PDB file of N, CA and C in Angstrom:
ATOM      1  N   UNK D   1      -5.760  37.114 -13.372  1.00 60.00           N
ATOM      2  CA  UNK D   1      -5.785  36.835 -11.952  1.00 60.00           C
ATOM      3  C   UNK D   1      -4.405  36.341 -11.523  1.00 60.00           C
ATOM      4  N   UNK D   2      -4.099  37.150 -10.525  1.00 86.00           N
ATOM      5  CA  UNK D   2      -2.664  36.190  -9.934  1.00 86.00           C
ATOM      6  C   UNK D   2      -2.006  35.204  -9.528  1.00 86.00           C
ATOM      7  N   UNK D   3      -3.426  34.728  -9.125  1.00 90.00           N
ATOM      8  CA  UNK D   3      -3.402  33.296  -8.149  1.00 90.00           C
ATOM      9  C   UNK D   3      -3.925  31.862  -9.588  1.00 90.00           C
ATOM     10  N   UNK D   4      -2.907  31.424  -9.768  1.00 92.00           N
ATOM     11  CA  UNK D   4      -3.504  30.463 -10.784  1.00 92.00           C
ATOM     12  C   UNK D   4      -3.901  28.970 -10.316  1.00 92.00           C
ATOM     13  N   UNK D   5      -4.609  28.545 -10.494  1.00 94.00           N
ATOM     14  CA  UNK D   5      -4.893  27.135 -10.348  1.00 94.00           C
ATOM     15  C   UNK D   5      -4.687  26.209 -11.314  1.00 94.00           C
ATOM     16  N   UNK D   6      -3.982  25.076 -10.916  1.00 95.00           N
ATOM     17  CA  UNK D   6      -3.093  24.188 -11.598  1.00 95.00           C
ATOM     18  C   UNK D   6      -3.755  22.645 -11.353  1.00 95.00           C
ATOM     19  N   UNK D   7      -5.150  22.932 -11.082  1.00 96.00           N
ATOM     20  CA  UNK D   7      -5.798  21.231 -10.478  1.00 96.00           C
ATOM     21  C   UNK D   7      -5.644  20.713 -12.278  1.00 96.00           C
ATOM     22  N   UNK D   8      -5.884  21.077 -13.288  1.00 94.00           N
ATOM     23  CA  UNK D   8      -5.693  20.380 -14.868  1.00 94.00           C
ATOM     24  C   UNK D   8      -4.180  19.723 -14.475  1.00 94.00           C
ATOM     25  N   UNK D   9      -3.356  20.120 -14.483  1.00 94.00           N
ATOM     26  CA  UNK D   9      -1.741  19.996 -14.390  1.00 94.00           C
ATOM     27  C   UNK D   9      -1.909  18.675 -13.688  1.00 94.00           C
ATOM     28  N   UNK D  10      -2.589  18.121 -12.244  1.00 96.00           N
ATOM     29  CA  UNK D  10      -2.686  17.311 -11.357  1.00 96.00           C
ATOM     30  C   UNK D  10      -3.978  16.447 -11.841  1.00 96.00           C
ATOM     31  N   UNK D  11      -4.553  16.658 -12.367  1.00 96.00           N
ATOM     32  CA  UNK D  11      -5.315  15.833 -12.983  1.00 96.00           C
ATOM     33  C   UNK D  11      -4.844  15.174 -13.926  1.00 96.00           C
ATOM     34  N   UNK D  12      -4.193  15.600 -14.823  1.00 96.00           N
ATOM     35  CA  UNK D  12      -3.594  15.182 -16.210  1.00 96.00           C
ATOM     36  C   UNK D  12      -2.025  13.981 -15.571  1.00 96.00           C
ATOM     37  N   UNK D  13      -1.567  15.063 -14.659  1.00 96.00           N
ATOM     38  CA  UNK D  13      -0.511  13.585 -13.658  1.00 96.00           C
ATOM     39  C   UNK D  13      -0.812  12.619 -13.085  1.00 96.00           C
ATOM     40  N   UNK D  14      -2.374  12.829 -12.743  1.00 96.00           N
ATOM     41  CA  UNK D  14      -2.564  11.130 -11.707  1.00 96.00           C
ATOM     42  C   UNK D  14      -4.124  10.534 -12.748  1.00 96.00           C
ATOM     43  N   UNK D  15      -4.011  10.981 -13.933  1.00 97.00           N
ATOM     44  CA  UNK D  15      -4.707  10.364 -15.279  1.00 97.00           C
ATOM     45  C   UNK D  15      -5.932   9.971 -14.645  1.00 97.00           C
ATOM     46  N   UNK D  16      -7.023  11.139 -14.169  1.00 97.00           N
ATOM     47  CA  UNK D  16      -8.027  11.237 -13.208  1.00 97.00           C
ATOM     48  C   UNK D  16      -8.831  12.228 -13.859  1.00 97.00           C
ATOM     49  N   UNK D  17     -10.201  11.702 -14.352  1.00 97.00           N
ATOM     50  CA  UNK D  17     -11.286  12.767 -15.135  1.00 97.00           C
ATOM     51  C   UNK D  17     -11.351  13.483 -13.632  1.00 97.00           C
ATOM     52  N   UNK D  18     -11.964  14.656 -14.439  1.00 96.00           N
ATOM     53  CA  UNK D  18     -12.585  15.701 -13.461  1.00 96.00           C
ATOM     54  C   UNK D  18     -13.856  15.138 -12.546  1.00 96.00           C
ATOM     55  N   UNK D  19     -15.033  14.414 -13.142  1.00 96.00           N
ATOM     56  CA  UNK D  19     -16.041  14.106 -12.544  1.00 96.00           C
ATOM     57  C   UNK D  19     -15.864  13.302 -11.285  1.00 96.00           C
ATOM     58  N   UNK D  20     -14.293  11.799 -11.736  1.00 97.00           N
ATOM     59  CA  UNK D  20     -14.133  11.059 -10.472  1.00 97.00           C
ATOM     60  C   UNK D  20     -13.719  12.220  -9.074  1.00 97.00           C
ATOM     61  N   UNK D  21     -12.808  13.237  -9.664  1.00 98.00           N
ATOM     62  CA  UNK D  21     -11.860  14.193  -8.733  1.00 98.00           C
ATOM     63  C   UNK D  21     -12.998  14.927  -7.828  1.00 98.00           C
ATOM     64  N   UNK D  22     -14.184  15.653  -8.322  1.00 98.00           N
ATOM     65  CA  UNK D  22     -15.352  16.241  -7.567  1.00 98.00           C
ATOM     66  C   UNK D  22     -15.860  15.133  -7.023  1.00 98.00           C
ATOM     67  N   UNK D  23     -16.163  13.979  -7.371  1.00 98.00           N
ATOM     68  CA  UNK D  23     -16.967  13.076  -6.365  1.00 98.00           C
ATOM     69  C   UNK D  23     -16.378  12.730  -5.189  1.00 98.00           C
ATOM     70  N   UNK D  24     -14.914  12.316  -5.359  1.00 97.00           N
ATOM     71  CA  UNK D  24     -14.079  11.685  -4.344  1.00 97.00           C
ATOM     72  C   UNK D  24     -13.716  12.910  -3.306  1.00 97.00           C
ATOM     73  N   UNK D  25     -13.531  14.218  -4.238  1.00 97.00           N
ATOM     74  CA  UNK D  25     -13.779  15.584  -2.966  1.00 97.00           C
ATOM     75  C   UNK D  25     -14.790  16.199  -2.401  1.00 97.00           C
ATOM     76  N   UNK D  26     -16.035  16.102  -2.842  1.00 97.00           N
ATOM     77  CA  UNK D  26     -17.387  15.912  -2.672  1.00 97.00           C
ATOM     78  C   UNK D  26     -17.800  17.229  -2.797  1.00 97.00           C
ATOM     79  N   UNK D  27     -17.351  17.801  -3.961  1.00 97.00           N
ATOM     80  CA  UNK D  27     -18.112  19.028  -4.579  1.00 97.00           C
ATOM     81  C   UNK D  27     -18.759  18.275  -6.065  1.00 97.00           C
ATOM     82  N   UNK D  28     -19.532  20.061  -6.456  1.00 96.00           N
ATOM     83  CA  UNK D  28     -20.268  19.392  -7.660  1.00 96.00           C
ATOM     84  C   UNK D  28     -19.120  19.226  -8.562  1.00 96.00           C
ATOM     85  N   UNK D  29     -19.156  18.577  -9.758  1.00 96.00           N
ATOM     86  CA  UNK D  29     -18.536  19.226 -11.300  1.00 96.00           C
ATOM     87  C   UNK D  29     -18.708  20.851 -11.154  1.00 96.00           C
ATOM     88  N   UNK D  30     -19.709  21.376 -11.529  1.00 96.00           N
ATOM     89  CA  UNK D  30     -19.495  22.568 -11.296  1.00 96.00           C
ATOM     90  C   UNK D  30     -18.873  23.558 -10.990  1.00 96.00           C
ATOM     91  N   UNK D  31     -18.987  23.335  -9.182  1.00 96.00           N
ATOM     92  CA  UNK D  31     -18.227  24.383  -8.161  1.00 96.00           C
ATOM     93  C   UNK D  31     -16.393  23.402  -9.127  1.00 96.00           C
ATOM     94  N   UNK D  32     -15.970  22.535  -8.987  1.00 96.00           N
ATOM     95  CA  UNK D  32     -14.971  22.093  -9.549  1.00 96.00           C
ATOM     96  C   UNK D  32     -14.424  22.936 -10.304  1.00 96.00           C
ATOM     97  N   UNK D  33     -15.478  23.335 -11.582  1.00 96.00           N
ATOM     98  CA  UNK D  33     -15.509  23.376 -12.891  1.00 96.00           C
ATOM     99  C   UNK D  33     -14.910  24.935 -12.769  1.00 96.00           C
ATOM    100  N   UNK D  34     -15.579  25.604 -11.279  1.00 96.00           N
ATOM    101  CA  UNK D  34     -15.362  27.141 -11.649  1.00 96.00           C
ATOM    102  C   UNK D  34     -13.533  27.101 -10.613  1.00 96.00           C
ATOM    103  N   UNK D  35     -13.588  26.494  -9.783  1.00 95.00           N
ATOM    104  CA  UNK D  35     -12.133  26.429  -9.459  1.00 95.00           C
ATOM    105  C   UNK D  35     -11.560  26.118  -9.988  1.00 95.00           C
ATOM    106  N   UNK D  36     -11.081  25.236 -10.920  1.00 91.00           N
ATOM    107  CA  UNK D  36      -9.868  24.763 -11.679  1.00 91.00           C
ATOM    108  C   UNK D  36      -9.681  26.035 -13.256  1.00 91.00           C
ATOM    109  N   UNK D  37     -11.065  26.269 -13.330  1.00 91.00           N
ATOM    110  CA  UNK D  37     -11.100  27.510 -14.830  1.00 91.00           C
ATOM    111  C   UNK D  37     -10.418  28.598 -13.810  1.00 91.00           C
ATOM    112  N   UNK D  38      -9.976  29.123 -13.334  1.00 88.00           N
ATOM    113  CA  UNK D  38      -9.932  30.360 -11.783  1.00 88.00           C
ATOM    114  C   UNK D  38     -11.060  31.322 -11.950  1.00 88.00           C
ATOM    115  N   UNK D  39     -12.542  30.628 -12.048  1.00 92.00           N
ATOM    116  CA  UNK D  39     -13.590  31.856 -11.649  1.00 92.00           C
ATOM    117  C   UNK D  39     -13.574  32.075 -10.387  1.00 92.00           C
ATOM    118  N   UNK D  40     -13.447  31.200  -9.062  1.00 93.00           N
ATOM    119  CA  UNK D  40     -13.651  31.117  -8.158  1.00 93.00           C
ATOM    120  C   UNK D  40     -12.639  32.682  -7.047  1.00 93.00           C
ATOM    121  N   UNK D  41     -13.625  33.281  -6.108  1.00 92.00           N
ATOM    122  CA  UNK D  41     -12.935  33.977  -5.568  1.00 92.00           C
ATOM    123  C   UNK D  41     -12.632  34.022  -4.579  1.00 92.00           C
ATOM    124  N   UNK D  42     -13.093  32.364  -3.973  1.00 94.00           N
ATOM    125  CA  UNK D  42     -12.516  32.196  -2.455  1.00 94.00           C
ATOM    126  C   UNK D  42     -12.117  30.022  -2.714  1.00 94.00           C
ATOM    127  N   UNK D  43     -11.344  29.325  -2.035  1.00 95.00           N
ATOM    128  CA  UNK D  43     -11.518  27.885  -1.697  1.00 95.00           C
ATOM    129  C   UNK D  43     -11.065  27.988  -0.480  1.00 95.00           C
ATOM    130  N   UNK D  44     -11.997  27.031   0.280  1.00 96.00           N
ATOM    131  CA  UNK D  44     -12.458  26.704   1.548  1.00 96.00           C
ATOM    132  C   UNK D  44     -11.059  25.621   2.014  1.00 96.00           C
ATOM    133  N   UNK D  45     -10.271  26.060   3.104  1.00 97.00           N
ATOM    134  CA  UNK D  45      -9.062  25.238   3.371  1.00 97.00           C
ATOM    135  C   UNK D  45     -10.055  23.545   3.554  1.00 97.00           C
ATOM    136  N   UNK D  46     -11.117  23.045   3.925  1.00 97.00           N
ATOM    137  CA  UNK D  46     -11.481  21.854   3.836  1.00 97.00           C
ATOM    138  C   UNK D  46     -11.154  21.142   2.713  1.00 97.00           C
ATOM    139  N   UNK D  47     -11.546  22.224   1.434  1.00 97.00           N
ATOM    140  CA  UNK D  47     -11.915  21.915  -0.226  1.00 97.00           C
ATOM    141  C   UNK D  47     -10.413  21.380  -0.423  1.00 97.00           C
ATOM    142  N   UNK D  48      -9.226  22.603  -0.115  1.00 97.00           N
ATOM    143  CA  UNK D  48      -8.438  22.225  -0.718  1.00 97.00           C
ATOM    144  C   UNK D  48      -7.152  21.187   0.148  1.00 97.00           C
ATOM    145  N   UNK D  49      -7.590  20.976   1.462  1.00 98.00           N
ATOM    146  CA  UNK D  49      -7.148  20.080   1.991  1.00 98.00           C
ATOM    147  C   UNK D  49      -7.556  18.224   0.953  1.00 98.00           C
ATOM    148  N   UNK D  50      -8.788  18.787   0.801  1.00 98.00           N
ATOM    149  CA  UNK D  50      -9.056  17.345   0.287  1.00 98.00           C
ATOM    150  C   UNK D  50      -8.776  16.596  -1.172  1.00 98.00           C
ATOM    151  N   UNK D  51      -8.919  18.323  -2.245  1.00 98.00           N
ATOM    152  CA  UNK D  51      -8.070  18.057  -2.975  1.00 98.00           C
ATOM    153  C   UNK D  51      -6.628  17.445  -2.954  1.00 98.00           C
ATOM    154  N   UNK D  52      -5.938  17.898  -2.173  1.00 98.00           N
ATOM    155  CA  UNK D  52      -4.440  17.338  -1.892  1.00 98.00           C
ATOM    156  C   UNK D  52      -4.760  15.880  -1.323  1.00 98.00           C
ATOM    157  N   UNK D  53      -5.444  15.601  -0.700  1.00 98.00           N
ATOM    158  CA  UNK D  53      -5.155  14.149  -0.161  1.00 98.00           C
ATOM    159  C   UNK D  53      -6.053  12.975  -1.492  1.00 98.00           C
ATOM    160  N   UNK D  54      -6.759  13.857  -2.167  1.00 98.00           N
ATOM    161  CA  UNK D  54      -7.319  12.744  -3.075  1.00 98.00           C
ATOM    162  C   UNK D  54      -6.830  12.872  -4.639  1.00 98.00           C
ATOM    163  N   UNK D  55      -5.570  13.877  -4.741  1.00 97.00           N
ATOM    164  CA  UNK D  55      -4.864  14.159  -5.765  1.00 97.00           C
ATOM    165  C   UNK D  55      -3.154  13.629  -5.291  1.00 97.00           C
ATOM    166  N   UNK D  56      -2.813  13.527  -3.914  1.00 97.00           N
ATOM    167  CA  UNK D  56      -1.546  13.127  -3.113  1.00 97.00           C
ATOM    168  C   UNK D  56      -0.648  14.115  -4.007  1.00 97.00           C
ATOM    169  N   UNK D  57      -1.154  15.625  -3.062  1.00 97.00           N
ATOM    170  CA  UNK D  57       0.053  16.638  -3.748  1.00 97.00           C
ATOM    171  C   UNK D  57      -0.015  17.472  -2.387  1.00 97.00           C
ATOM    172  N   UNK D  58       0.803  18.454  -2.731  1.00 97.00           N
ATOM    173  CA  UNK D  58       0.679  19.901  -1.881  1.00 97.00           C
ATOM    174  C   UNK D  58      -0.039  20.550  -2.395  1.00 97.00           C
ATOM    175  N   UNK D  59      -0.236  21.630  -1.349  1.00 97.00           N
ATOM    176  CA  UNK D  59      -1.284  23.032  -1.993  1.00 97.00           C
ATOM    177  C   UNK D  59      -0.822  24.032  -2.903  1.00 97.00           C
ATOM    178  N   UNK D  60       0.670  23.824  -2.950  1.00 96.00           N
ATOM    179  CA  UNK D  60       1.613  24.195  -4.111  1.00 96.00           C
ATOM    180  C   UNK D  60       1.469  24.014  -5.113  1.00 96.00           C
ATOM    181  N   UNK D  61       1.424  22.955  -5.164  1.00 97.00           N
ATOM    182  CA  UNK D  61       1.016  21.860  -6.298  1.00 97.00           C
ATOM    183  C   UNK D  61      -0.264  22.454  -7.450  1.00 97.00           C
ATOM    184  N   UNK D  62      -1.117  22.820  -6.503  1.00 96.00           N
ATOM    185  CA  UNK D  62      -2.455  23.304  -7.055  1.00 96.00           C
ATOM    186  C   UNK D  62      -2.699  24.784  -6.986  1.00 96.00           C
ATOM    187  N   UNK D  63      -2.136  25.246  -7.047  1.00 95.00           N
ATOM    188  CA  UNK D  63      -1.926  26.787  -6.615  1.00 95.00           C
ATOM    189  C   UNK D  63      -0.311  27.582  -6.906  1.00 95.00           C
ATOM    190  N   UNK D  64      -0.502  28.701  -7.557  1.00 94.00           N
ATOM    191  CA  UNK D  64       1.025  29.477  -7.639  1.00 94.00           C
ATOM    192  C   UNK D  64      -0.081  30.997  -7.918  1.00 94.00           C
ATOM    193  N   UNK D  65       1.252  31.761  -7.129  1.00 93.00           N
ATOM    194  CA  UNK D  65       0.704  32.660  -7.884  1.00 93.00           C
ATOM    195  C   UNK D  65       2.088  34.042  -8.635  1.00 93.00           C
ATOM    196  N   UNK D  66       0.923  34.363  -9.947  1.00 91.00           N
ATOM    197  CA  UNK D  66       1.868  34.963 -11.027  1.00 91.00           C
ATOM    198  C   UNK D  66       1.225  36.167 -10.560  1.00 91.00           C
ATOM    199  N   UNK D  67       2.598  37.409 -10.917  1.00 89.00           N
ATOM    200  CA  UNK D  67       2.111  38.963 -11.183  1.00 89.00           C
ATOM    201  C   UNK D  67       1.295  39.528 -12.008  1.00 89.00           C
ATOM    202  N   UNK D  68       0.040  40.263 -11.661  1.00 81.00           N
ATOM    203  CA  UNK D  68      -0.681  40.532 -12.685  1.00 81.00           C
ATOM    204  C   UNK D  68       0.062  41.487 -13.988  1.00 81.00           C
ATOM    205  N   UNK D  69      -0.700  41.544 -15.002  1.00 70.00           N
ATOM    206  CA  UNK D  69      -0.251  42.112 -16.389  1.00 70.00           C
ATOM    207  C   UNK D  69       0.391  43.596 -15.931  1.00 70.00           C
ATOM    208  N   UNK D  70      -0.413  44.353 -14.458  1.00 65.00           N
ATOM    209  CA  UNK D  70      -0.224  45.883 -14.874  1.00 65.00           C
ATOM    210  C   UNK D  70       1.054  46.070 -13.521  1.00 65.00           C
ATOM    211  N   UNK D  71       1.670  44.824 -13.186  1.00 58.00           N
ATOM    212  CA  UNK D  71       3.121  45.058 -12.835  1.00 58.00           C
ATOM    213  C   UNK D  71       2.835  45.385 -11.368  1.00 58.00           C
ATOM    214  N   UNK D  72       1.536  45.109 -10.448  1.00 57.00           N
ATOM    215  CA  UNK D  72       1.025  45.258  -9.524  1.00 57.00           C
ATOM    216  C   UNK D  72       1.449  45.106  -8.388  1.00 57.00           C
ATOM    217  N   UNK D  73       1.812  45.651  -6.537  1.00 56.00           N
ATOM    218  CA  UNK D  73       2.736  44.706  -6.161  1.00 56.00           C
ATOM    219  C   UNK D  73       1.926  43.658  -5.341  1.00 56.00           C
ATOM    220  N   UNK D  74       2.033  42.756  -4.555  1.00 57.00           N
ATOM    221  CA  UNK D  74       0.439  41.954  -4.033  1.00 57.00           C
ATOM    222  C   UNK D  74      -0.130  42.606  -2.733  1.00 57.00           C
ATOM    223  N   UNK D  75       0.284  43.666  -2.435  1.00 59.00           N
ATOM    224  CA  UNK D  75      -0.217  44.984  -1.783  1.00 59.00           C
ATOM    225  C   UNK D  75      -1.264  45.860  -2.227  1.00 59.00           C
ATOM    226  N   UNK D  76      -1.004  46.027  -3.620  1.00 56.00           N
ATOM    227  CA  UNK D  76      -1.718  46.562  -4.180  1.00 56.00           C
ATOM    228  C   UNK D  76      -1.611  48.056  -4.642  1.00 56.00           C
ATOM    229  N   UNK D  77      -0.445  48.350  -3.762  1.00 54.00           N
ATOM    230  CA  UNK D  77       0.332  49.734  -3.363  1.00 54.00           C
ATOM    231  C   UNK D  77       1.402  50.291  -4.614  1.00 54.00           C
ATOM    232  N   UNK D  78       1.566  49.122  -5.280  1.00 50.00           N
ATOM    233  CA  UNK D  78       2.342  49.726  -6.564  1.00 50.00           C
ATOM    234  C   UNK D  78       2.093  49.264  -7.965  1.00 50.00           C
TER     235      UNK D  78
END
């Protein structure tokens, strides 16, 4: 997937289990569990607004995105 999620990276910097990070953003573990692994195929600008204010990062921060393996362009066109 191109779009990687980096909430481990920001968790591991502000020395914050996962369970406090979903409560204080008020999703399950779960839904958490599938965004930070990147199952997820949409986050809700609320979700990740709140991530940032209860992690004190940017959306940068938690998010980049890499070129897929088959050299793709993010068009999709090459």
């Amino acid at each position: 997937m191109p779009v990687v999620v980096d909430i481990d990276v920001m968790l591991a910097r502000r020395k914050m289990p996962v369970g406090e990070l979903a409560q204080r953003v008020g999703i399950t573990p779960a839904n958490l569990a599938v965004l930070k692994n990147g199952r997820a195929k949409a986050v809700r600008f609320s979700t990740l607004e709140a991530l940032c204010e209860v992690l004190q990062c940017q959306p940068g921060d938690l998010l980049r995105w890499e070129p897929d393996a088959r050299g793709q362009s993010p068009s999709g066109t090459g």
